[in-house]
mmCIF file of C-alpha atoms in Angstrom:
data_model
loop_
_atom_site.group_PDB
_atom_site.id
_atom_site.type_symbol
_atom_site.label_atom_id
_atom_site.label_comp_id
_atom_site.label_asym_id
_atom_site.label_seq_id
_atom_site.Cartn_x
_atom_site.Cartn_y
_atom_site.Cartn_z
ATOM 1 C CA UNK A 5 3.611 -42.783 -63.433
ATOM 2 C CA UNK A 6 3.923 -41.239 -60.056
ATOM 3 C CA UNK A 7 4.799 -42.506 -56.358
ATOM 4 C CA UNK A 8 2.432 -42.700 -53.028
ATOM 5 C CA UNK A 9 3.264 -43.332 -49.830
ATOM 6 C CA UNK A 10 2.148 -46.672 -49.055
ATOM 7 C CA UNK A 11 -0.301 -47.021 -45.757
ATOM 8 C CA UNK A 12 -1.506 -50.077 -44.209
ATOM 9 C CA UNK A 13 -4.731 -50.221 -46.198
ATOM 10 C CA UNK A 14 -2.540 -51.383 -49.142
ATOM 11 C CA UNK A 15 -0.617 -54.040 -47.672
ATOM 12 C CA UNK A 16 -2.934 -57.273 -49.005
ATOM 13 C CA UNK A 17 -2.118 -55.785 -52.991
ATOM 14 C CA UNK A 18 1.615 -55.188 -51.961
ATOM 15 C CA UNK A 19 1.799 -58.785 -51.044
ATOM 16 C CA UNK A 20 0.230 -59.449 -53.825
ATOM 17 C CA UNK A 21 2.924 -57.624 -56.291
ATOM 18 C CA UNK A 22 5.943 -58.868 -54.273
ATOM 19 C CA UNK A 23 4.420 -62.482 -53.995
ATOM 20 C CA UNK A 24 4.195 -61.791 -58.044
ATOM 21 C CA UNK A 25 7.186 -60.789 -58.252
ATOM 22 C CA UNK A 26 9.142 -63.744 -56.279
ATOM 23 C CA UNK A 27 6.796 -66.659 -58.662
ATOM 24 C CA UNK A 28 8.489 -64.248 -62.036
ATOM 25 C CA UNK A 29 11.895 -64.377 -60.572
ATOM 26 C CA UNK A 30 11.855 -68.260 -59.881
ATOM 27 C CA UNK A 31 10.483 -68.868 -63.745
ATOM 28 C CA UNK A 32 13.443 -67.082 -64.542
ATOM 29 C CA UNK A 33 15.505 -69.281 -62.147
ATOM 30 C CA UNK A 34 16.693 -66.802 -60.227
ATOM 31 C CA UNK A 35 17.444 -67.294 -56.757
ATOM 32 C CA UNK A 36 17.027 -63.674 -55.544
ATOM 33 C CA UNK A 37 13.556 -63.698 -52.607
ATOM 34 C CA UNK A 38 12.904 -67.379 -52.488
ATOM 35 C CA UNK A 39 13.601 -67.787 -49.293
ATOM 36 C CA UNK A 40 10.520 -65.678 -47.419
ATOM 37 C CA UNK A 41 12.238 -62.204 -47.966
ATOM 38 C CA UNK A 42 10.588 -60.128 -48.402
ATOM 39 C CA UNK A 43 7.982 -61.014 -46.218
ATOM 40 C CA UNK A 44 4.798 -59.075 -45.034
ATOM 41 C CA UNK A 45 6.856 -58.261 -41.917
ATOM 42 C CA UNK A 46 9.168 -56.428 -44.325
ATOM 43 C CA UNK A 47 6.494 -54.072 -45.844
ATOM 44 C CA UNK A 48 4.859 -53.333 -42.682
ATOM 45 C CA UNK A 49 8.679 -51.963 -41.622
ATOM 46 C CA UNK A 50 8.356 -49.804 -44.840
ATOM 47 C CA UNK A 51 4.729 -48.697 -44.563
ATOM 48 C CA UNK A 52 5.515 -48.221 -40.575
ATOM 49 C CA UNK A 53 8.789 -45.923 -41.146
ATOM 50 C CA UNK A 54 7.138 -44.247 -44.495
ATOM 51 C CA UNK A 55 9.264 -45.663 -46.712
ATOM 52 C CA UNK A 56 7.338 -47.756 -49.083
ATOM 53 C CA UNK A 57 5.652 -46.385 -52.103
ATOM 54 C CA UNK A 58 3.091 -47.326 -54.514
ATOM 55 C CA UNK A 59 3.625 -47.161 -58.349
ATOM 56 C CA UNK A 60 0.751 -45.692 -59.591
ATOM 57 C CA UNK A 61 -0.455 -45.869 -63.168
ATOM 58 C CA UNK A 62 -2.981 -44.760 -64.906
ATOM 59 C CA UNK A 63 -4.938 -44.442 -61.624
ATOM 60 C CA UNK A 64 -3.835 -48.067 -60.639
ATOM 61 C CA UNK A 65 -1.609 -49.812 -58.371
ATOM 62 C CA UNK A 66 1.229 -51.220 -60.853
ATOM 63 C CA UNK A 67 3.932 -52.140 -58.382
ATOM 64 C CA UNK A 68 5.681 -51.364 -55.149
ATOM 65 C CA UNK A 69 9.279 -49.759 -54.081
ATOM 66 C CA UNK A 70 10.943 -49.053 -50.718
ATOM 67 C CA UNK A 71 12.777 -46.037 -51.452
ATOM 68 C CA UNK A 72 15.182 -45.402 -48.076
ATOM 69 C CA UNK A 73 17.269 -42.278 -47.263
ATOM 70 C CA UNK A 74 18.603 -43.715 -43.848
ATOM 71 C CA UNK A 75 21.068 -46.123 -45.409
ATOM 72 C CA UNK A 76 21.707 -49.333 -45.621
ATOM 73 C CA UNK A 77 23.852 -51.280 -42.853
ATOM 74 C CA UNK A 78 25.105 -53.721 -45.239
ATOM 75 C CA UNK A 79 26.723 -51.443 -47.339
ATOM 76 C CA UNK A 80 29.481 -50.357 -44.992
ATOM 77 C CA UNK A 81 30.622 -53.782 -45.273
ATOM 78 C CA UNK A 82 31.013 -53.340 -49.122
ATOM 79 C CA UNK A 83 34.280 -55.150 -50.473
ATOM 80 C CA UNK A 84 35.369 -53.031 -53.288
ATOM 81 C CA UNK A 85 34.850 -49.090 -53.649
ATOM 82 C CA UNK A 86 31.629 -46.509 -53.668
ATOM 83 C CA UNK A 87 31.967 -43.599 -56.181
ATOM 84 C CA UNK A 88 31.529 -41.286 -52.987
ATOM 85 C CA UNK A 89 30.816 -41.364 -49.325
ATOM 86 C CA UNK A 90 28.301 -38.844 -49.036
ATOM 87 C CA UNK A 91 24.569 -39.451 -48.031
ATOM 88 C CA UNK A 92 22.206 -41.378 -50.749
ATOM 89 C CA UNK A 93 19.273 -42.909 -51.749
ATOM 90 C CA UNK A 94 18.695 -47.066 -51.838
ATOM 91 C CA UNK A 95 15.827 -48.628 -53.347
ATOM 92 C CA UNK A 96 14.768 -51.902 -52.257
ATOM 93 C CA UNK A 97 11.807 -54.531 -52.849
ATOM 94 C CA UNK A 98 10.584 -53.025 -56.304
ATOM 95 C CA UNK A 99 8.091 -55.123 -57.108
ATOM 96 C CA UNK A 100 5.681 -54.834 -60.314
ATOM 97 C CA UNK A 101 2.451 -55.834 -61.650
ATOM 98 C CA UNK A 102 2.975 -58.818 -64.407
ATOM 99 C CA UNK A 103 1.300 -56.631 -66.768
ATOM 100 C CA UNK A 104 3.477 -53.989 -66.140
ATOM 101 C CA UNK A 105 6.716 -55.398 -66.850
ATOM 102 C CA UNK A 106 8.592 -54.040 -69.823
ATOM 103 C CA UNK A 107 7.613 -50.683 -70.547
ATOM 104 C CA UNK A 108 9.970 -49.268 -68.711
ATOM 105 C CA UNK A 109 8.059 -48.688 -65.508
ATOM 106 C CA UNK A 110 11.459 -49.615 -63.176
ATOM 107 C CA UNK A 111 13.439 -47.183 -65.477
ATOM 108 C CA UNK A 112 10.479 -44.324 -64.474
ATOM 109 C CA UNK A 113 10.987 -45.654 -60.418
ATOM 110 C CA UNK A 114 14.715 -44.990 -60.573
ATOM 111 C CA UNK A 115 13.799 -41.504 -62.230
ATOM 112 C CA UNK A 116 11.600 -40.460 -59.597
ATOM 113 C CA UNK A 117 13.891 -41.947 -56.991
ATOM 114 C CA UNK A 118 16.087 -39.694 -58.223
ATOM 115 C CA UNK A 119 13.747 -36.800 -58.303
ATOM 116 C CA UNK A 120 13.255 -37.566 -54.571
ATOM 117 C CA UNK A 121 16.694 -37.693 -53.677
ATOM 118 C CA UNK A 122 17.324 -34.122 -55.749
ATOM 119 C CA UNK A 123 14.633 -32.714 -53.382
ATOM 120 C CA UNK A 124 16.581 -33.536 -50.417
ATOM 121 C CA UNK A 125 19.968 -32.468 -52.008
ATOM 122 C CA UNK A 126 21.212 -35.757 -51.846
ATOM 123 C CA UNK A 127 23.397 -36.668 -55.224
ATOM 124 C CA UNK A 128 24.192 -40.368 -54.280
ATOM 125 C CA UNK A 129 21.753 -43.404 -55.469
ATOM 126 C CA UNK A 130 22.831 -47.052 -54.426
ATOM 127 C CA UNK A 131 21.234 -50.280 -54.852
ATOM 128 C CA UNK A 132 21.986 -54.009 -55.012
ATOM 129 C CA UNK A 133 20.664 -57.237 -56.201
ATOM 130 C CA UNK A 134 21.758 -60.866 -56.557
ATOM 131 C CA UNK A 135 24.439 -61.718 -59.344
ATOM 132 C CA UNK A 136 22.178 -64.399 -61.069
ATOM 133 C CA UNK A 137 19.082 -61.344 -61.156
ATOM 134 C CA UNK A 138 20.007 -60.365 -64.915
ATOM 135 C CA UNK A 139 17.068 -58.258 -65.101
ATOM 136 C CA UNK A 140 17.641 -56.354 -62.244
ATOM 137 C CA UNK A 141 21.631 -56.217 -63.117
ATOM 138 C CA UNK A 142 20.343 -54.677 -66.792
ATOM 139 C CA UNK A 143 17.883 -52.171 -65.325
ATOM 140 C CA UNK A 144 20.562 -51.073 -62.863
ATOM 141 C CA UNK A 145 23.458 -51.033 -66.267
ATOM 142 C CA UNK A 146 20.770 -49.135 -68.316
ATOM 143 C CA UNK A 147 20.032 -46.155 -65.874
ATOM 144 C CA UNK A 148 23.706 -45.867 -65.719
ATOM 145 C CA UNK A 149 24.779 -47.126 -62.197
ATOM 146 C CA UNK A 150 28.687 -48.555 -61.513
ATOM 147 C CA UNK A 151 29.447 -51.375 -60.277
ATOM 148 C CA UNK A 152 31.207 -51.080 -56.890
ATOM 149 C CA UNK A 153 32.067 -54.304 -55.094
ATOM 150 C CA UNK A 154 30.000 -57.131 -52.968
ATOM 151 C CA UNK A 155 28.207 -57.049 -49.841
ATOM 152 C CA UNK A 156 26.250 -59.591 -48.021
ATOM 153 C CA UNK A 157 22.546 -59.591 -47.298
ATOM 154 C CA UNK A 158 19.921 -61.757 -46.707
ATOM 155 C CA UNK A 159 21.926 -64.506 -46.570
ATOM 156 C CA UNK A 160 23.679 -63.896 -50.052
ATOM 157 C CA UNK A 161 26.082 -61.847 -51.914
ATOM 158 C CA UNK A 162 25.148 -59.309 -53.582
ATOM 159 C CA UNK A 163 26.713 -57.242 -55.967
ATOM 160 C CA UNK A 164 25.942 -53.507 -55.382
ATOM 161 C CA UNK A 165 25.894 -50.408 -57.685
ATOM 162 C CA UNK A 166 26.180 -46.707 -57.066
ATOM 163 C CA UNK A 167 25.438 -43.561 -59.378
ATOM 164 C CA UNK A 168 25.920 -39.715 -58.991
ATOM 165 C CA UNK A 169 22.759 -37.652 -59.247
#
């Protein structure tokens, strides 16, 4: 699998993987993007500051990732403890392709996030997700993030993870 940067071309089959994405999340009754977010508005902030990639398998577009290296606002609010203070990577909005899930595709994003970040010489990788979102919370466990503490987003706690690169 590799990553493109997303343009604006691609926005009606983003939609389509994060709309996907919110229907798999309610069957799992989780509570995590029912509420509008993200939104198309959301993407075209991605596509717009060139931070929103397409997962690209075999020559198809299997799901979508904001990967950020400006930060996150919310996370200076954590309550509890980052591993480090230095600069890092946060991925948002990964979204993928019903056919796609479970063969490890989100394990291979976080690996090329990671690849990215190396590039940059940044050794910090955060993200965050809802508490109910087991999924998430086991993909994040499994490519060996720590928990760190709570922030608030969206509306919600979330509980939010850090790992050294």
């Amino acid at each position: 699998m590799e990553l493109k940067i997303a343009k604006a071309d691609h926005l009606q089959r983003i939609m389509e993987l994060i709309n996907g994405a919110k229907a798999y999340l309610k069957s799992c009754g989780v509570d995590q993007w029912q509420n509008g977010y993200p939104d198309q508005h959301s993407i075209e902030n991605d596509i717009r500051k060139g931070t929103g990639y397409l997962c690209i398998a075999d020559e198809k577009i299997v799901g979508y990732v904001c990967i950020d290296f400006e930060g996150e606002p919310a996370y200076e609010t954590l309550c509890g403890k980052w591993l480090s203070t230095q600069p890092y990577v946060v991925v948002h909005r990964l979204a993928l392709d019903r056919h796609s899930r479970g063969k490890g595709l989100a394990s291979q994003v976080f690996a090329l996030a990671e690849a990215l970040a190396q590039k940059r010489n940044i050794h910090s990788f955060k993200v965050d997700t809802d508490n109910d979102n087991e999924i998430m919370k086991h993909l994040i466990e499994k490519n060996g993030f720590q928990y760190c503490g709570t922030i608030c987003f969206d509306n919600s706690e979330k509980i939010a993870y850090e790992k050294l690169i």
